Each structure stands twice: as C-alpha cells, then as structure tokens.
PDB file of C-alpha atoms in Angstrom:
ATOM      1  CA  MET A  12     -10.542  22.545 -26.746  1.00  0.00           C
ATOM      2  CA  SER A  13      -7.564  22.137 -24.073  1.00  0.00           C
ATOM      3  CA  GLN A  14     -10.117  20.134 -21.660  1.00  0.00           C
ATOM      4  CA  ILE A  15     -11.093  17.817 -24.586  1.00  0.00           C
ATOM      5  CA  THR A  16      -7.072  17.728 -25.076  1.00  0.00           C
ATOM      6  CA  LYS A  17      -6.496  17.094 -21.292  1.00  0.00           C
ATOM      7  CA  ARG A  18      -9.879  14.629 -21.058  1.00  0.00           C
ATOM      8  CA  ALA A  19      -8.171  12.547 -24.293  1.00  0.00           C
ATOM      9  CA  LEU A  20      -4.625  12.409 -22.845  1.00  0.00           C
ATOM     10  CA  GLU A  21      -6.104  11.091 -19.262  1.00  0.00           C
ATOM     11  CA  GLN A  22      -8.109   8.521 -21.315  1.00  0.00           C
ATOM     12  CA  SER A  23      -5.158   7.593 -22.549  1.00  0.00           C
ATOM     13  CA  LEU A  24      -2.949   7.316 -19.919  1.00  0.00           C
ATOM     14  CA  LYS A  25      -5.787   4.642 -18.406  1.00  0.00           C
ATOM     15  CA  ASN A  26      -6.171   2.830 -21.156  1.00  0.00           C
ATOM     16  CA  LEU A  27      -2.221   2.406 -20.700  1.00  0.00           C
ATOM     17  CA  LEU A  28      -2.637   1.800 -17.065  1.00  0.00           C
ATOM     18  CA  ARG A  29      -4.523  -1.480 -17.768  1.00  0.00           C
ATOM     19  CA  GLU A  30      -1.625  -2.633 -19.725  1.00  0.00           C
ATOM     20  CA  LYS A  31       1.295  -1.876 -17.910  1.00  0.00           C
ATOM     21  CA  PRO A  32       2.738   0.443 -14.510  1.00  0.00           C
ATOM     22  CA  LEU A  33       2.711   3.410 -14.776  1.00  0.00           C
ATOM     23  CA  SER A  34       6.653   3.726 -14.633  1.00  0.00           C
ATOM     24  CA  LYS A  35       6.937   1.724 -17.644  1.00  0.00           C
ATOM     25  CA  ILE A  36       4.287   4.425 -19.754  1.00  0.00           C
ATOM     26  CA  THR A  37       6.063   6.808 -21.529  1.00  0.00           C
ATOM     27  CA  VAL A  38       5.308  10.273 -22.721  1.00  0.00           C
ATOM     28  CA  THR A  39       5.603   8.844 -26.300  1.00  0.00           C
ATOM     29  CA  ASP A  40       3.032   5.749 -25.258  1.00  0.00           C
ATOM     30  CA  ILE A  41      -0.060   8.303 -24.694  1.00  0.00           C
ATOM     31  CA  THR A  42       0.687  10.564 -27.202  1.00  0.00           C
ATOM     32  CA  GLU A  43       0.676   7.512 -29.417  1.00  0.00           C
ATOM     33  CA  ASP A  44      -2.292   6.031 -27.684  1.00  0.00           C
ATOM     34  CA  CYS A  45      -4.322   9.720 -27.655  1.00  0.00           C
ATOM     35  CA  GLY A  46      -3.153  10.289 -31.514  1.00  0.00           C
ATOM     36  CA  ILE A  47      -1.474  13.716 -30.372  1.00  0.00           C
ATOM     37  CA  SER A  48       1.976  15.295 -30.539  1.00  0.00           C
ATOM     38  CA  ARG A  49       4.648  14.970 -27.800  1.00  0.00           C
ATOM     39  CA  MET A  50       4.464  18.611 -28.211  1.00  0.00           C
ATOM     40  CA  THR A  51       1.203  19.381 -27.936  1.00  0.00           C
ATOM     41  CA  PHE A  52       1.298  16.845 -24.182  1.00  0.00           C
ATOM     42  CA  TYR A  53       4.052  19.557 -23.423  1.00  0.00           C
ATOM     43  CA  TYR A  54       1.846  22.555 -23.990  1.00  0.00           C
ATOM     44  CA  HIS A  55      -0.293  21.056 -21.153  1.00  0.00           C
ATOM     45  CA  PHE A  56       1.794  18.897 -18.478  1.00  0.00           C
ATOM     46  CA  LYS A  57       5.444  18.894 -17.555  1.00  0.00           C
ATOM     47  CA  ASP A  58       5.153  15.177 -17.673  1.00  0.00           C
ATOM     48  CA  LYS A  59       3.353  12.025 -16.800  1.00  0.00           C
ATOM     49  CA  TYR A  60       3.358  12.818 -13.508  1.00  0.00           C
ATOM     50  CA  ASP A  61       1.829  16.028 -14.040  1.00  0.00           C
ATOM     51  CA  LEU A  62      -1.081  14.225 -15.910  1.00  0.00           C
ATOM     52  CA  VAL A  63      -1.358  12.394 -12.857  1.00  0.00           C
ATOM     53  CA  ASN A  64      -1.404  14.945 -10.706  1.00  0.00           C
ATOM     54  CA  TRP A  65      -4.133  16.617 -13.065  1.00  0.00           C
ATOM     55  CA  ILE A  66      -6.675  13.509 -12.718  1.00  0.00           C
ATOM     56  CA  PHE A  67      -6.413  13.612  -9.406  1.00  0.00           C
ATOM     57  CA  ASP A  68      -7.033  17.631  -9.038  1.00  0.00           C
ATOM     58  CA  MET A  69     -10.033  16.942 -11.201  1.00  0.00           C
ATOM     59  CA  ASP A  70     -11.794  14.103  -9.670  1.00  0.00           C
ATOM     60  CA  PHE A  71     -11.245  16.161  -6.585  1.00  0.00           C
ATOM     61  CA  ALA A  72     -12.807  19.037  -7.450  1.00  0.00           C
ATOM     62  CA  LYS A  73     -15.867  17.347  -8.761  1.00  0.00           C
ATOM     63  CA  VAL A  74     -16.415  15.803  -5.220  1.00  0.00           C
ATOM     64  CA  LEU A  75     -15.849  19.115  -4.077  1.00  0.00           C
ATOM     65  CA  GLU A  76     -18.187  20.986  -5.880  1.00  0.00           C
ATOM     66  CA  ALA A  77     -20.994  18.615  -4.888  1.00  0.00           C
ATOM     67  CA  HIS A  78     -20.176  19.811  -1.132  1.00  0.00           C
ATOM     68  CA  GLU A  79     -21.391  22.930  -0.097  1.00  0.00           C
ATOM     69  CA  LYS A  80     -17.957  24.696   1.592  1.00  0.00           C
ATOM     70  CA  LYS A  81     -19.603  24.146   5.354  1.00  0.00           C
ATOM     71  CA  ASP A  82     -19.898  20.148   3.924  1.00  0.00           C
ATOM     72  CA  TYR A  83     -16.135  19.484   3.558  1.00  0.00           C
ATOM     73  CA  PHE A  84     -14.318  17.040   5.895  1.00  0.00           C
ATOM     74  CA  THR A  85     -17.764  15.779   7.420  1.00  0.00           C
ATOM     75  CA  TRP A  86     -18.657  11.887   6.785  1.00  0.00           C
ATOM     76  CA  PRO A  87     -20.835  12.325   3.469  1.00  0.00           C
ATOM     77  CA  PHE A  88     -17.484  14.096   2.005  1.00  0.00           C
ATOM     78  CA  LEU A  89     -15.741  11.289   3.018  1.00  0.00           C
ATOM     79  CA  GLU A  90     -17.461   9.345   2.069  1.00  0.00           C
ATOM     80  CA  ALA A  91     -17.980  10.537  -1.908  1.00  0.00           C
ATOM     81  CA  LEU A  92     -14.294  11.223  -1.959  1.00  0.00           C
ATOM     82  CA  CYS A  93     -13.515   7.514  -1.314  1.00  0.00           C
ATOM     83  CA  GLU A  94     -16.076   6.746  -4.022  1.00  0.00           C
ATOM     84  CA  CYS A  95     -14.155   8.614  -6.370  1.00  0.00           C
ATOM     85  CA  PHE A  96     -11.274   6.604  -5.297  1.00  0.00           C
ATOM     86  CA  TYR A  97     -12.955   3.064  -5.718  1.00  0.00           C
ATOM     87  CA  GLU A  98     -14.858   4.249  -9.092  1.00  0.00           C
ATOM     88  CA  ASN A  99     -11.203   5.084 -10.411  1.00  0.00           C
ATOM     89  CA  ARG A 100      -9.464   2.430  -8.406  1.00  0.00           C
ATOM     90  CA  CYS A 101      -7.299   0.507 -11.090  1.00  0.00           C
ATOM     91  CA  PHE A 102      -5.956   3.870 -11.999  1.00  0.00           C
ATOM     92  CA  TYR A 103      -5.278   5.143  -8.187  1.00  0.00           C
ATOM     93  CA  ARG A 104      -3.857   1.480  -7.067  1.00  0.00           C
ATOM     94  CA  LYS A 105      -1.430   2.227  -9.746  1.00  0.00           C
ATOM     95  CA  ALA A 106      -0.225   5.737  -9.523  1.00  0.00           C
ATOM     96  CA  LEU A 107      -0.216   5.685  -5.873  1.00  0.00           C
ATOM     97  CA  LYS A 108       2.372   3.320  -5.884  1.00  0.00           C
ATOM     98  CA  ILE A 109       4.897   5.473  -7.770  1.00  0.00           C
ATOM     99  CA  ARG A 110       7.505   6.803  -5.209  1.00  0.00           C
ATOM    100  CA  GLU A 111       9.271   9.580  -7.253  1.00  0.00           C
ATOM    101  CA  GLN A 112       9.355  13.799  -7.661  1.00  0.00           C
ATOM    102  CA  ASN A 113       6.136  15.246  -8.795  1.00  0.00           C
ATOM    103  CA  CYS A 114       4.625  11.616  -6.997  1.00  0.00           C
ATOM    104  CA  LEU A 115       0.629  11.666  -6.831  1.00  0.00           C
ATOM    105  CA  ILE A 116       1.237  10.403  -2.747  1.00  0.00           C
ATOM    106  CA  ASP A 117       2.841  13.747  -2.415  1.00  0.00           C
ATOM    107  CA  HIS A 118       0.211  16.346  -4.273  1.00  0.00           C
ATOM    108  CA  TYR A 119      -3.082  13.751  -3.056  1.00  0.00           C
ATOM    109  CA  ARG A 120      -1.209  14.707   0.649  1.00  0.00           C
ATOM    110  CA  GLU A 121      -0.542  17.764  -0.276  1.00  0.00           C
ATOM    111  CA  LYS A 122      -4.260  18.540  -1.403  1.00  0.00           C
ATOM    112  CA  LEU A 123      -6.076  16.663   1.297  1.00  0.00           C
ATOM    113  CA  GLU A 124      -3.906  17.856   4.388  1.00  0.00           C
ATOM    114  CA  PRO A 125      -5.436  21.888   4.598  1.00  0.00           C
ATOM    115  CA  PHE A 126      -8.982  19.550   4.409  1.00  0.00           C
ATOM    116  CA  MET A 127      -7.959  17.119   7.263  1.00  0.00           C
ATOM    117  CA  GLN A 128      -6.850  19.533   9.206  1.00  0.00           C
ATOM    118  CA  ALA A 129      -9.753  21.702   9.438  1.00  0.00           C
ATOM    119  CA  GLY A 130     -12.266  18.751  10.379  1.00  0.00           C
ATOM    120  CA  MET A 131      -9.843  17.555  13.107  1.00  0.00           C
ATOM    121  CA  ARG A 132      -9.953  21.518  14.089  1.00  0.00           C
ATOM    122  CA  LYS A 133     -13.939  21.156  14.364  1.00  0.00           C
ATOM    123  CA  ILE A 134     -13.937  17.665  16.406  1.00  0.00           C
ATOM    124  CA  LEU A 135     -10.938  17.992  18.521  1.00  0.00           C
ATOM    125  CA  HIS A 136     -11.080  19.687  21.954  1.00  0.00           C
ATOM    126  CA  GLU A 137      -8.516  22.670  22.092  1.00  0.00           C
ATOM    127  CA  THR A 138      -5.259  21.219  23.650  1.00  0.00           C
ATOM    128  CA  GLU A 139      -1.500  21.843  24.086  1.00  0.00           C
ATOM    129  CA  TYR A 140      -1.318  18.796  21.635  1.00  0.00           C
ATOM    130  CA  MET A 141      -3.679  20.095  18.809  1.00  0.00           C
ATOM    131  CA  ASP A 142      -1.387  20.084  16.251  1.00  0.00           C
ATOM    132  CA  PHE A 143      -0.159  16.514  16.768  1.00  0.00           C
ATOM    133  CA  GLN A 144      -3.576  15.084  17.356  1.00  0.00           C
ATOM    134  CA  ILE A 145      -4.636  16.816  13.557  1.00  0.00           C
ATOM    135  CA  ASN A 146      -1.652  15.387  12.165  1.00  0.00           C
ATOM    136  CA  PHE A 147      -1.908  11.382  13.621  1.00  0.00           C
ATOM    137  CA  PHE A 148      -5.318  11.747  12.305  1.00  0.00           C
ATOM    138  CA  ALA A 149      -4.354  13.305   9.264  1.00  0.00           C
ATOM    139  CA  ASP A 150      -1.956  10.978   8.184  1.00  0.00           C
ATOM    140  CA  ALA A 151      -4.098   7.664   9.660  1.00  0.00           C
ATOM    141  CA  PHE A 152      -6.862   8.314   7.628  1.00  0.00           C
ATOM    142  CA  ILE A 153      -4.061   9.513   4.678  1.00  0.00           C
ATOM    143  CA  GLY A 154      -2.937   5.922   4.899  1.00  0.00           C
ATOM    144  CA  SER A 155      -5.667   4.299   5.705  1.00  0.00           C
ATOM    145  CA  LEU A 156      -6.736   4.961   1.501  1.00  0.00           C
ATOM    146  CA  GLU A 157      -3.600   4.481   0.949  1.00  0.00           C
ATOM    147  CA  ARG A 158      -3.524   1.055   2.285  1.00  0.00           C
ATOM    148  CA  TRP A 159      -7.364   0.348   0.874  1.00  0.00           C
ATOM    149  CA  LEU A 160      -6.627   1.764  -2.839  1.00  0.00           C
ATOM    150  CA  SER A 161      -3.640  -0.766  -2.844  1.00  0.00           C
ATOM    151  CA  GLU A 162      -5.412  -3.705  -1.971  1.00  0.00           C
ATOM    152  CA  SER A 163      -6.578  -6.354  -5.090  1.00  0.00           C
ATOM    153  CA  ASP A 164      -9.906  -6.743  -3.815  1.00  0.00           C
ATOM    154  CA  CYS A 165     -10.803  -3.775  -1.428  1.00  0.00           C
ATOM    155  CA  MET A 166     -14.461  -3.206   0.647  1.00  0.00           C
ATOM    156  CA  SER A 167     -16.387  -0.370  -0.729  1.00  0.00           C
ATOM    157  CA  ALA A 168     -16.145   3.353   0.100  1.00  0.00           C
ATOM    158  CA  SER A 169     -19.065   2.584   2.358  1.00  0.00           C
ATOM    159  CA  GLU A 170     -17.789   0.202   4.384  1.00  0.00           C
ATOM    160  CA  LEU A 171     -14.196   1.651   4.352  1.00  0.00           C
ATOM    161  CA  ILE A 172     -15.613   4.857   6.060  1.00  0.00           C
ATOM    162  CA  ALA A 173     -17.556   2.664   8.457  1.00  0.00           C
ATOM    163  CA  ARG A 174     -14.253   0.690   9.626  1.00  0.00           C
ATOM    164  CA  VAL A 175     -12.979   4.319  10.109  1.00  0.00           C
ATOM    165  CA  LYS A 176     -15.709   5.727  12.197  1.00  0.00           C
ATOM    166  CA  ALA A 177     -15.395   2.370  14.848  1.00  0.00           C
ATOM    167  CA  CYS A 178     -11.461   3.351  14.968  1.00  0.00           C
ATOM    168  CA  ILE A 179     -11.726   6.673  15.778  1.00  0.00           C
ATOM    169  CA  LYS A 180     -14.523   5.384  18.238  1.00  0.00           C
ATOM    170  CA  SER A 181     -12.551   3.067  20.018  1.00  0.00           C
ATOM    171  CA  CYS A 182      -9.902   5.095  20.235  1.00  0.00           C
ATOM    172  CA  ALA A 183     -12.464   7.451  22.222  1.00  0.00           C
ATOM    173  CA  GLU A 184     -13.476   5.200  24.157  1.00  0.00           C
ATOM    174  CA  ILE A 185      -9.893   3.723  24.821  1.00  0.00           C
ATOM    175  CA  ALA A 186      -8.753   6.910  26.394  1.00  0.00           C
ATOM    176  CA  GLU A 187     -12.099   7.130  28.418  1.00  0.00           C
ATOM    177  CA  ILE A 188     -11.382   4.156  30.305  1.00  0.00           C
ATOM    178  CA  SER A 189      -7.687   4.991  30.475  1.00  0.00           C
ATOM    179  CA  GLU A 190      -8.158   8.543  31.546  1.00  0.00           C
ATOM    180  CA  ASN A 191     -10.777   6.941  34.357  1.00  0.00           C
ATOM    181  CA  VAL A 192      -8.344   4.292  35.650  1.00  0.00           C
ATOM    182  CA  GLU A 193      -6.244   6.966  36.061  1.00  0.00           C
ATOM    183  CA  GLN A 194      -8.057   9.092  37.423  1.00  0.00           C
ATOM    184  CA  LYS A 195      -9.588   6.189  40.185  1.00  0.00           C
ATOM    185  CA  ASN A 196      -5.793   5.118  40.702  1.00  0.00           C
ATOM    186  CA  ILE A 197      -4.996   8.704  41.695  1.00  0.00           C
ATOM    187  CA  SER A 198      -7.678   9.131  44.077  1.00  0.00           C
ATOM    188  CA  GLN A 199      -6.700   5.907  46.006  1.00  0.00           C
TER     189      GLN A 199
END
C-alpha cells in the first residue's frame, strides 16, 4: 500500500508541475490533487522536496537494476540514465531549477558522484592529480546534464552522450598535442 500511495503522490506532483513551477506547489496542492490527507503525505515524506528526491531515487534505481554492477559508469549506463531524464524532462527541468535546502540538485549530485568517481578511476591514469581529475570530469558531466535538461528543446539522450564522448576525445587529443609540443620545445 505504501508504494501505491507514494506513486499516487508522484503522479499528482507531476500533474501539478505541468501547470506551475515547483516553488508554487504546496503539500496541500499535492494532497488535494491526490485525494489523501496531509498527515498521510507526512507519513511518507518530510516535505515536497523529499518527494522530488524519492522520485529521482526510484528512476535512478530502475536504471541501476537494468545494468549489472560491473556495468556502472559505462556509456550504455550513462545513456540509459540520460534517457530516463529525457523521458521525464518536464519533471526534471522544473525540479532542477530549485536551489533550496533539500533540493534535487544537491541530492542528484550526491547520488551520481560516487558512480562518476568509480568510473573515472577506471579510465584515468594514476597521477598525483587523480582526485582533481575525477572531480573535474564529474562536475563537467553533472553540469552538462543540468544544462541539457534545462533547455526547452533539448537533444536526445543519445546525442548528448555522443557529444560528451566527442568532448572527452577532443580534450585527450588536445592534451596529447600540447604535451608533444612541450616535449619538442624542451628538446630543442
């Protein structure tokens, strides 16, 4: 019964988000749309932001379930995650605009960063700057997701991932060219 109630609250919030921004939606609005009491809402969630975070957690869990543990932070995993965001972009676009305590953006970063870090550790060379590199690429990817979802006419998830891959490849090529030029200058 608990999951049914939570899913009903989720649907009510998503319905309301079609009409107005999250900042203008109250718990009373959600419970009236859903036909349940405020007490029932607060039995399940601390506030509307807790509901928003729960929705993200459920979406994220679906993507995780579809991939084996060893498959986390692979291009197919990232594309599936982006596809989930794309399919629910009306919700995520509005939810990510809120910058208050307990907001989705903080929760989202907290959830994604360990996966980003684990993946980056697999592909980056051991250097004294490993933590910096991990944070740099994790911030870049997460920031790109936020920007992508905020665009009114955002590209598909597969196009986003293709562009992220191209950016990473370009960065690697530029770094290699720069290093070769530096080595050439040192040897002269």
